[in-house]
C-alpha cells in the first residue's frame, strides 16, 4: 500500500509546537493551518488564550495564521504579518516563530520589519526557507537547531549527572508516555533530565540545556543537526549501536550504552527489562496455541530506520516472524538504513527490502495505512507506530519506545492473531 506521509512543513510546525511556551505564527492561507491546529491541539493542548475567537486565532488556540487570500498574494500581506504578530503578542509567549506556507514564501513579506514594529525583536524569529519538500526528520531537526541558534544560550557550568534527551517529538506515538518511559530509565540510573527539545520542554529548559553533561539520543534522525550544535559546547552524545529503544533487546542495549558512557549503575532498569521479559514468557507459555500462531507470521514494517531496524530484528529473532516488506522512510539515518538492509540479507529476506507494506499477517507503520489495511482485510493486525498515529484517542499509554512499547506491540499482535 502506498502511504501518505507528512511533509517538511508539518515537521517544522510540530517542532515549535513541541516547545511548551512557544507559538507558531503561520503566514499563509487558512487551509494550511487546519490540520496543524487540530493535531497540535489534540496531542499537546496548551493554556487557552484569553479570547480564542480573536482575529488570526478564529476559535483555535494553537497555530494562529494570517489567512491569506487572493488579494494578499497579488498585493502583499505585510499588514497581516504586522497585525497578526501584534495579536499573538497579547498571549505573552516566550517565543514566536513565523513560518511561511510554500505559496506565501513567494510573496516576500518583510516579517523582520513586522517583528521590530511590534517590539518583538528579543522573542520572535522568522524562518525564511520553505521546508515543505524536505523529509520530516530534516525539517524537525533543522527548525529546532535554528531556534537554539536564535536563543543563543551560554554554557555557564557543567551540571554533573544531567542529560538532554534528543530525538523525541510530538509526532511519536503517545509522545508523552514515550518521553516518560525514556526519562524513567534515566532516572533509575541517577541521571537528571534537563530538557527534551521538541517534546514538551520550555524555552527556559532549552536555554538551560547547554549546561547538561550529556546528550542521550533516542531517534538519531530527528536530532542530527541539533547534536552537532550541542557538540560545539563540548556536550558528548550517547547513542546506542542497536538503534532506538524499540523491543526488548534494543531497550536493554540503549540502557547499557547510557550506563557504560556515564559510569552509572544500570541494575534497576535492567531488572525492569528482565521482569518484562519474564512476564511476556509466562503469558506466551500460558496461551500455548495462540502464541504459536505468531511463529512464521508474515509482517510488513515501514518508518524511520532507527525505529524499524530494532523492531524488525526483535520480531524476527524473538517471535520468529517473517519480514516480507521493509521500507525505511526518507530522511532515515544512513548507518541505520545500511544495518537494516544487511540484517535482512543475512537472514535470507533481502528481497523484502525497500518495499511498501503488502498484504500479510501484520502491518506496522503510521496509523492511517496500518489500520486501513486491517479494515480492508489486507492483514490480520495493523499496528500504528508513528507519524499520523499520534495517540489522539488513546487513554492507556501505548508508546513505541521502551518497555511500554514492548507490551503495546505484544498486546496488539496477540489480540490480532486471537481475533483472526
Tab-separated table of C-alpha atoms in Angstrom:
chain	number	residue	atom	x	y	z
A	1	UNK	CA	0.000	0.000	0.000
A	2	UNK	CA	1.279	3.442	-0.874
A	3	UNK	CA	1.425	5.521	2.306
A	4	UNK	CA	0.798	9.252	2.661
A	5	UNK	CA	3.417	10.823	4.923
A	6	UNK	CA	3.538	14.332	6.429
A	7	UNK	CA	5.723	16.888	4.684
A	8	UNK	CA	8.545	19.023	5.971
A	9	UNK	CA	6.282	21.954	6.824
A	10	UNK	CA	4.474	19.708	9.290
A	11	UNK	CA	7.811	18.733	10.818
A	12	UNK	CA	8.776	22.389	11.278
A	13	UNK	CA	5.430	23.356	12.813
A	14	UNK	CA	5.416	20.406	15.205
A	15	UNK	CA	8.981	21.178	16.281
A	16	UNK	CA	7.851	24.600	17.503
A	17	UNK	CA	4.588	23.293	18.920
A	18	UNK	CA	6.709	20.860	20.929
A	19	UNK	CA	8.095	23.805	22.925
A	20	UNK	CA	5.613	24.336	25.752
A	21	UNK	CA	5.614	28.161	25.747
A	22	UNK	CA	6.287	28.843	22.061
A	23	UNK	CA	3.821	29.868	19.340
A	24	UNK	CA	3.943	29.259	15.600
A	25	UNK	CA	2.525	32.107	13.519
A	26	UNK	CA	1.754	30.577	10.132
A	27	UNK	CA	1.797	33.099	7.293
A	28	UNK	CA	-0.432	31.510	4.686
A	29	UNK	CA	-3.995	30.561	3.721
A	30	UNK	CA	-6.324	29.193	6.376
A	31	UNK	CA	-6.337	25.788	4.712
A	32	UNK	CA	-2.644	25.374	5.506
A	33	UNK	CA	-3.484	25.874	9.170
A	34	UNK	CA	-6.361	23.465	9.687
A	35	UNK	CA	-4.671	20.094	10.092
A	36	UNK	CA	-1.798	21.517	12.111
A	37	UNK	CA	-4.003	23.412	14.551
A	38	UNK	CA	-6.206	20.357	15.114
A	39	UNK	CA	-3.383	17.852	15.545
A	40	UNK	CA	-1.194	20.062	17.758
A	41	UNK	CA	-4.160	20.911	19.988
A	42	UNK	CA	-5.019	17.214	20.273
A	43	UNK	CA	-1.561	15.876	21.118
A	44	UNK	CA	-0.261	18.823	23.174
A	45	UNK	CA	-3.049	21.162	24.311
A	46	UNK	CA	-1.609	24.331	25.805
A	47	UNK	CA	-3.004	27.032	28.049
A	48	UNK	CA	-6.055	28.563	26.339
A	49	UNK	CA	-5.694	32.095	25.070
A	50	UNK	CA	-7.888	34.767	26.653
A	51	UNK	CA	-10.063	35.148	23.570
A	52	UNK	CA	-9.730	32.210	21.167
A	53	UNK	CA	-12.074	33.908	18.690
A	54	UNK	CA	-9.923	36.984	18.189
A	55	UNK	CA	-8.518	37.623	14.689
A	56	UNK	CA	-5.850	35.204	13.474
A	57	UNK	CA	-6.976	32.548	16.012
A	58	UNK	CA	-10.622	32.145	14.980
A	59	UNK	CA	-11.665	29.573	17.562
A	60	UNK	CA	-8.490	27.507	17.928
A	61	UNK	CA	-5.821	28.413	20.489
A	62	UNK	CA	-2.825	26.992	18.589
A	63	UNK	CA	-1.035	27.724	15.297
A	64	UNK	CA	-2.595	31.149	14.591
A	65	UNK	CA	-2.492	32.101	10.921
A	66	UNK	CA	-2.650	35.187	8.720
A	67	UNK	CA	-5.355	33.612	6.485
A	68	UNK	CA	-4.024	34.967	3.198
A	69	UNK	CA	-6.455	35.398	0.302
A	70	UNK	CA	-6.089	36.141	-3.400
A	71	UNK	CA	-5.758	39.883	-2.743
A	72	UNK	CA	-2.803	39.262	-0.446
A	73	UNK	CA	-0.982	37.088	-2.989
A	74	UNK	CA	-1.245	39.864	-5.558
A	75	UNK	CA	-0.656	42.951	-3.429
A	76	UNK	CA	1.333	41.588	-0.481
A	77	UNK	CA	0.265	40.885	3.073
A	78	UNK	CA	2.733	42.720	5.291
A	79	UNK	CA	-0.199	44.292	7.101
A	80	UNK	CA	-1.423	40.849	8.170
A	81	UNK	CA	2.025	39.876	9.404
A	82	UNK	CA	2.230	43.049	11.498
A	83	UNK	CA	-1.322	42.803	12.852
A	84	UNK	CA	-1.090	39.063	13.449
A	85	UNK	CA	2.137	39.319	15.419
A	86	UNK	CA	0.590	42.089	17.492
A	87	UNK	CA	-2.319	39.791	18.306
A	88	UNK	CA	-0.033	36.871	19.181
A	89	UNK	CA	1.974	39.166	21.452
A	90	UNK	CA	-1.119	39.625	23.641
A	91	UNK	CA	-0.914	35.937	24.634
A	92	UNK	CA	2.535	36.512	26.238
A	93	UNK	CA	4.517	33.627	24.688
A	94	UNK	CA	8.198	33.153	25.453
A	95	UNK	CA	8.954	32.559	21.768
A	96	UNK	CA	7.185	33.304	18.487
A	97	UNK	CA	8.316	31.642	15.260
A	98	UNK	CA	6.974	32.923	11.935
A	99	UNK	CA	6.743	30.282	9.224
A	100	UNK	CA	5.624	30.851	5.629
A	101	UNK	CA	3.452	28.410	3.764
A	102	UNK	CA	5.089	27.394	0.448
A	103	UNK	CA	2.994	29.870	-1.548
A	104	UNK	CA	3.277	32.700	0.964
A	105	UNK	CA	7.043	32.443	0.859
A	106	UNK	CA	6.934	33.707	-2.738
A	107	UNK	CA	5.291	36.995	-1.708
A	108	UNK	CA	8.334	38.148	0.215
A	109	UNK	CA	6.571	39.965	3.068
A	110	UNK	CA	9.073	41.542	5.446
A	111	UNK	CA	8.432	39.646	8.689
A	112	UNK	CA	11.597	41.061	10.215
A	113	UNK	CA	10.124	44.543	9.927
A	114	UNK	CA	6.811	43.349	11.378
A	115	UNK	CA	8.682	41.828	14.322
A	116	UNK	CA	10.529	45.068	15.018
A	117	UNK	CA	7.404	47.224	14.695
A	118	UNK	CA	5.765	45.065	17.376
A	119	UNK	CA	8.852	45.366	19.592
A	120	UNK	CA	9.311	41.589	19.491
A	121	UNK	CA	12.972	41.505	18.485
A	122	UNK	CA	14.006	39.521	21.550
A	123	UNK	CA	11.373	36.793	21.374
A	124	UNK	CA	10.266	36.473	17.738
A	125	UNK	CA	12.083	34.988	14.765
A	126	UNK	CA	11.324	34.234	11.131
A	127	UNK	CA	12.493	31.052	9.432
A	128	UNK	CA	12.686	32.010	5.779
A	129	UNK	CA	13.158	28.833	3.808
A	130	UNK	CA	10.228	26.645	2.807
A	131	UNK	CA	10.716	23.105	4.104
A	132	UNK	CA	7.643	21.502	2.532
A	133	UNK	CA	9.682	19.295	0.200
A	134	UNK	CA	12.227	18.002	2.727
A	135	UNK	CA	11.704	14.898	4.900
A	136	UNK	CA	10.096	15.398	8.303
A	137	UNK	CA	13.219	14.451	10.302
A	138	UNK	CA	15.285	17.036	8.418
A	139	UNK	CA	12.794	19.869	8.880
A	140	UNK	CA	12.063	18.999	12.519
A	141	UNK	CA	15.735	18.859	13.441
A	142	UNK	CA	16.673	21.897	11.355
A	143	UNK	CA	13.924	24.004	12.919
A	144	UNK	CA	14.988	23.155	16.456
A	145	UNK	CA	18.594	23.982	15.613
A	146	UNK	CA	17.554	27.395	14.276
A	147	UNK	CA	15.593	28.021	17.476
A	148	UNK	CA	18.611	27.204	19.606
A	149	UNK	CA	20.799	29.477	17.496
A	150	UNK	CA	18.244	32.266	17.925
A	151	UNK	CA	18.026	31.786	21.690
A	152	UNK	CA	21.835	31.871	21.884
A	153	UNK	CA	22.248	30.345	25.359
A	154	UNK	CA	25.638	30.475	27.090
A	155	UNK	CA	27.221	27.487	28.810
A	156	UNK	CA	27.938	28.701	32.340
A	157	UNK	CA	28.890	25.450	34.049
A	158	UNK	CA	28.500	21.716	33.625
A	159	UNK	CA	25.740	20.282	35.788
A	160	UNK	CA	27.098	16.855	36.677
A	161	UNK	CA	24.718	13.940	36.304
A	162	UNK	CA	22.381	15.730	33.913
A	163	UNK	CA	21.279	14.926	30.368
A	164	UNK	CA	19.226	16.197	27.459
A	165	UNK	CA	17.033	13.657	25.682
A	166	UNK	CA	17.176	14.247	21.931
A	167	UNK	CA	15.187	12.720	19.105
A	168	UNK	CA	11.680	12.686	20.612
A	169	UNK	CA	8.830	14.633	19.024
A	170	UNK	CA	5.096	15.285	19.169
A	171	UNK	CA	4.829	13.036	16.115
A	172	UNK	CA	5.909	9.981	18.109
A	173	UNK	CA	3.026	7.737	19.025
A	174	UNK	CA	1.910	8.678	22.558
A	175	UNK	CA	4.854	11.060	22.813
A	176	UNK	CA	4.307	11.951	26.478
A	177	UNK	CA	4.307	8.310	27.514
A	178	UNK	CA	7.381	7.737	25.326
A	179	UNK	CA	9.155	10.662	26.994
A	180	UNK	CA	8.189	9.469	30.463
A	181	UNK	CA	9.360	5.944	29.680
A	182	UNK	CA	12.775	7.099	28.481
A	183	UNK	CA	13.191	9.546	31.358
A	184	UNK	CA	12.233	6.831	33.866
A	185	UNK	CA	15.071	4.613	32.658
A	186	UNK	CA	17.495	7.530	33.007
A	187	UNK	CA	16.180	8.489	36.440
A	188	UNK	CA	16.610	4.892	37.597
A	189	UNK	CA	20.312	5.324	36.838
A	190	UNK	CA	20.502	8.551	38.851
A	191	UNK	CA	20.516	10.896	35.853
A	192	UNK	CA	18.509	14.126	35.817
A	193	UNK	CA	16.841	15.199	32.568
A	194	UNK	CA	17.169	18.931	31.880
A	195	UNK	CA	15.311	19.068	28.572
A	196	UNK	CA	13.660	17.124	25.773
A	197	UNK	CA	13.849	19.588	22.847
A	198	UNK	CA	10.701	19.455	20.739
A	199	UNK	CA	8.932	17.151	23.205
A	200	UNK	CA	7.351	19.389	25.815
A	201	UNK	CA	10.297	21.377	27.163
A	202	UNK	CA	10.028	25.136	27.713
A	203	UNK	CA	12.217	27.926	26.373
A	204	UNK	CA	13.836	28.123	29.813
A	205	UNK	CA	14.593	24.381	29.650
A	206	UNK	CA	16.165	24.801	26.217
A	207	UNK	CA	18.295	27.691	27.444
A	208	UNK	CA	19.482	25.623	30.398
A	209	UNK	CA	20.141	22.571	28.208
A	210	UNK	CA	23.623	23.770	27.216
A	211	UNK	CA	24.740	23.105	30.806
A	212	UNK	CA	23.946	19.380	30.592
A	213	UNK	CA	26.758	16.872	30.969
A	214	UNK	CA	25.492	14.526	28.242
A	215	UNK	CA	23.060	14.267	25.350
A	216	UNK	CA	21.171	10.979	25.092
A	217	UNK	CA	19.839	10.072	21.651
A	218	UNK	CA	16.560	8.229	21.139
A	219	UNK	CA	15.882	8.633	17.402
A	220	UNK	CA	19.039	9.954	15.673
A	221	UNK	CA	17.229	11.082	12.522
A	222	UNK	CA	15.285	13.693	14.499
A	223	UNK	CA	18.342	15.362	16.037
A	224	UNK	CA	21.396	15.070	13.754
A	225	UNK	CA	21.888	18.841	13.324
A	226	UNK	CA	20.954	19.573	16.921
A	227	UNK	CA	23.597	17.109	18.115
A	228	UNK	CA	26.186	18.872	16.003
A	229	UNK	CA	25.151	22.220	17.508
A	230	UNK	CA	25.457	20.879	21.063
A	231	UNK	CA	28.855	19.406	20.260
A	232	UNK	CA	30.035	22.989	19.782
A	233	UNK	CA	29.550	23.370	23.539
A	234	UNK	CA	31.520	20.207	24.239
A	235	UNK	CA	28.486	18.111	25.193
A	236	UNK	CA	29.086	14.478	24.180
A	237	UNK	CA	26.337	12.362	22.622
A	238	UNK	CA	25.329	8.894	23.785
A	239	UNK	CA	23.860	6.739	21.031
A	240	UNK	CA	23.112	3.032	21.095
A	241	UNK	CA	24.533	0.835	18.351
A	242	UNK	CA	21.244	-1.076	18.412
A	243	UNK	CA	19.197	1.929	17.290
A	244	UNK	CA	16.232	3.431	19.110
A	245	UNK	CA	14.974	1.621	22.251
A	246	UNK	CA	12.321	-0.436	20.455
A	247	UNK	CA	11.858	-4.057	21.537
A	248	UNK	CA	13.453	-5.861	24.467
A	249	UNK	CA	16.964	-6.251	23.087
A	250	UNK	CA	17.309	-2.689	21.784
A	251	UNK	CA	15.895	-1.227	25.011
A	252	UNK	CA	18.433	-3.225	27.009
A	253	UNK	CA	21.238	-2.140	24.664
A	254	UNK	CA	20.141	1.513	24.947
A	255	UNK	CA	20.245	1.320	28.756
A	256	UNK	CA	23.683	-0.285	28.677
A	257	UNK	CA	25.017	2.340	26.250
A	258	UNK	CA	23.984	5.102	28.656
A	259	UNK	CA	25.349	3.251	31.681
A	260	UNK	CA	28.732	2.497	30.095
A	261	UNK	CA	29.215	6.052	28.839
A	262	UNK	CA	28.194	7.750	32.096
A	263	UNK	CA	29.531	5.174	34.547
A	264	UNK	CA	26.086	4.812	36.121
A	265	UNK	CA	24.631	1.625	37.607
A	266	UNK	CA	22.023	0.084	35.253
A	267	UNK	CA	20.820	-2.520	37.762
A	268	UNK	CA	17.341	-1.061	38.287
A	269	UNK	CA	16.340	-0.530	34.631
A	270	UNK	CA	17.878	-3.874	33.626
A	271	UNK	CA	15.855	-5.580	36.349
A	272	UNK	CA	12.757	-3.962	34.852
A	273	UNK	CA	13.699	-5.356	31.438
A	274	UNK	CA	14.099	-8.829	32.934
A	275	UNK	CA	10.710	-8.593	34.640
A	276	UNK	CA	9.115	-7.537	31.375
A	277	UNK	CA	10.788	-10.406	29.522
A	278	UNK	CA	9.622	-12.857	32.194
A	279	UNK	CA	6.079	-11.527	32.089
A	280	UNK	CA	5.900	-11.996	28.322
A	281	UNK	CA	7.349	-15.512	28.596
A	282	UNK	CA	4.725	-16.506	31.161
A	283	UNK	CA	1.937	-15.114	29.007
A	284	UNK	CA	3.163	-16.865	25.867
A	285	UNK	CA	3.641	-20.130	27.756
A	286	UNK	CA	0.131	-19.958	29.143
A	287	UNK	CA	-1.510	-19.163	25.821
A	288	UNK	CA	0.162	-22.081	24.008
A	289	UNK	CA	-1.761	-22.381	20.716
A	290	UNK	CA	-2.416	-18.666	20.255
A	291	UNK	CA	1.220	-17.869	20.976
A	292	UNK	CA	2.336	-20.435	18.410
A	293	UNK	CA	0.294	-18.608	15.793
A	294	UNK	CA	2.895	-15.832	15.896
A	295	UNK	CA	5.590	-18.182	14.637
A	296	UNK	CA	6.062	-17.661	10.927
A	297	UNK	CA	3.544	-14.813	10.839
A	298	UNK	CA	4.498	-12.517	7.990
A	299	UNK	CA	4.822	-8.801	8.606
A	300	UNK	CA	5.407	-5.511	6.796
A	301	UNK	CA	7.117	-2.630	8.538
A	302	UNK	CA	7.782	0.944	7.424
A	303	UNK	CA	9.092	4.023	9.176
A	304	UNK	CA	12.263	5.726	10.342
A	305	UNK	CA	15.235	3.373	10.016
A	306	UNK	CA	16.465	3.701	13.614
A	307	UNK	CA	12.996	2.606	14.794
A	308	UNK	CA	12.164	-0.157	12.335
A	309	UNK	CA	15.632	-1.769	12.433
A	310	UNK	CA	15.457	-2.906	16.080
A	311	UNK	CA	11.746	-3.649	15.643
A	312	UNK	CA	12.404	-5.890	12.647
A	313	UNK	CA	15.289	-7.658	14.390
A	314	UNK	CA	13.171	-8.245	17.514
A	315	UNK	CA	10.119	-9.577	15.683
A	316	UNK	CA	12.303	-11.918	13.637
A	317	UNK	CA	14.644	-13.120	16.392
A	318	UNK	CA	12.317	-13.192	19.417
A	319	UNK	CA	8.958	-14.091	17.867
A	320	UNK	CA	10.127	-15.929	14.716
A	321	UNK	CA	8.055	-13.660	12.466
A	322	UNK	CA	8.923	-13.236	8.789
A	323	UNK	CA	9.557	-9.778	7.248
A	324	UNK	CA	8.052	-9.656	3.745
A	325	UNK	CA	8.205	-5.871	3.180
A	326	UNK	CA	10.544	-3.387	4.899
A	327	UNK	CA	10.669	0.303	3.963
A	328	UNK	CA	12.885	2.996	5.504
A	329	UNK	CA	11.320	6.438	5.086
A	330	UNK	CA	13.020	9.485	3.582
A	331	UNK	CA	15.378	11.190	5.967
A	332	UNK	CA	16.438	7.946	7.642
A	333	UNK	CA	19.932	7.673	9.086
A	334	UNK	CA	22.339	6.179	6.547
A	335	UNK	CA	24.086	3.874	9.040
A	336	UNK	CA	20.783	2.591	10.424
A	337	UNK	CA	19.492	2.018	6.905
A	338	UNK	CA	22.598	0.084	5.877
A	339	UNK	CA	22.479	-2.035	9.056
A	340	UNK	CA	18.830	-2.928	8.426
A	341	UNK	CA	19.494	-3.847	4.805
A	342	UNK	CA	22.443	-6.068	5.841
A	343	UNK	CA	20.356	-7.794	8.511
A	344	UNK	CA	17.634	-8.696	6.026
A	345	UNK	CA	20.200	-10.015	3.587
A	346	UNK	CA	21.957	-12.066	6.273
A	347	UNK	CA	18.754	-13.798	7.401
A	348	UNK	CA	17.584	-14.561	3.867
A	349	UNK	CA	14.992	-11.817	3.457
A	350	UNK	CA	16.960	-9.476	1.228
A	351	UNK	CA	14.105	-9.426	-1.272
A	352	UNK	CA	11.876	-7.749	1.306
A	353	UNK	CA	13.984	-4.600	1.374
A	354	UNK	CA	12.629	-1.257	0.176
A	355	UNK	CA	9.065	-2.473	-0.278
A	356	UNK	CA	5.988	-0.582	0.884
A	357	UNK	CA	3.603	-2.600	3.126
A	358	UNK	CA	1.950	-5.514	1.335
A	359	UNK	CA	-0.936	-7.803	2.343
A	360	UNK	CA	0.412	-10.067	5.087
A	361	UNK	CA	-0.116	-11.129	8.694
A	362	UNK	CA	0.791	-7.882	10.473
A	363	UNK	CA	1.484	-4.337	9.256
A	364	UNK	CA	3.463	-1.913	11.419
A	365	UNK	CA	3.698	1.651	10.124
A	366	UNK	CA	1.950	5.001	10.562
A	367	UNK	CA	-1.628	4.606	11.697
A	368	UNK	CA	-3.671	5.506	8.611
A	369	UNK	CA	-2.024	2.886	6.393
A	370	UNK	CA	-1.827	0.187	9.080
A	371	UNK	CA	-5.446	0.478	10.176
A	372	UNK	CA	-6.766	0.908	6.631
A	373	UNK	CA	-5.071	-2.332	5.607
A	374	UNK	CA	-6.563	-4.087	8.628
A	375	UNK	CA	-10.069	-2.787	7.886
A	376	UNK	CA	-9.778	-3.910	4.269
A	377	UNK	CA	-8.654	-7.421	5.347
A	378	UNK	CA	-5.183	-6.990	3.872
A	379	UNK	CA	-3.641	-8.011	7.210
A	380	UNK	CA	-4.735	-9.663	10.439
A	381	UNK	CA	-3.481	-6.817	12.577
A	382	UNK	CA	-2.439	-3.229	11.857
A	383	UNK	CA	-0.183	-1.639	14.454
A	384	UNK	CA	0.359	2.141	14.401
A	385	UNK	CA	3.960	3.049	15.221
A	386	UNK	CA	4.416	6.639	14.089
A	387	UNK	CA	3.534	9.924	12.393
A	388	UNK	CA	-0.223	10.029	11.786
A	389	UNK	CA	-0.887	7.568	14.633
A	390	UNK	CA	-0.238	10.058	17.382
A	391	UNK	CA	-2.396	8.539	20.094
A	392	UNK	CA	-5.085	11.178	19.860
A	393	UNK	CA	-7.729	8.800	21.241
A	394	UNK	CA	-5.527	6.585	23.431
A	395	UNK	CA	-6.206	6.672	27.176
A	396	UNK	CA	-3.941	3.794	28.194
A	397	UNK	CA	-0.382	4.777	27.154
A	398	UNK	CA	0.774	2.933	24.049
A	399	UNK	CA	4.172	4.349	23.040
A	400	UNK	CA	6.582	2.512	20.783
A	401	UNK	CA	9.734	3.114	22.836
A	402	UNK	CA	10.931	1.233	25.921
A	403	UNK	CA	9.166	-1.458	27.896
A	404	UNK	CA	5.748	0.100	27.472
A	405	UNK	CA	6.367	-0.109	23.751
A	406	UNK	CA	7.216	-3.799	24.054
A	407	UNK	CA	3.961	-4.503	25.892
A	408	UNK	CA	1.946	-2.417	23.424
A	409	UNK	CA	3.267	-4.267	20.381
A	410	UNK	CA	2.903	-7.666	22.046
A	411	UNK	CA	-0.686	-6.900	23.025
A	412	UNK	CA	-1.593	-5.826	19.501
A	413	UNK	CA	-0.012	-8.910	17.951
A	414	UNK	CA	-1.659	-11.360	20.347
A	415	UNK	CA	-5.045	-9.687	20.078
A	416	UNK	CA	-4.710	-9.729	16.308
A	417	UNK	CA	-3.986	-13.437	15.942
A	418	UNK	CA	-6.657	-14.282	18.510
A	419	UNK	CA	-9.336	-12.398	16.585
A	420	UNK	CA	-8.354	-13.677	13.148
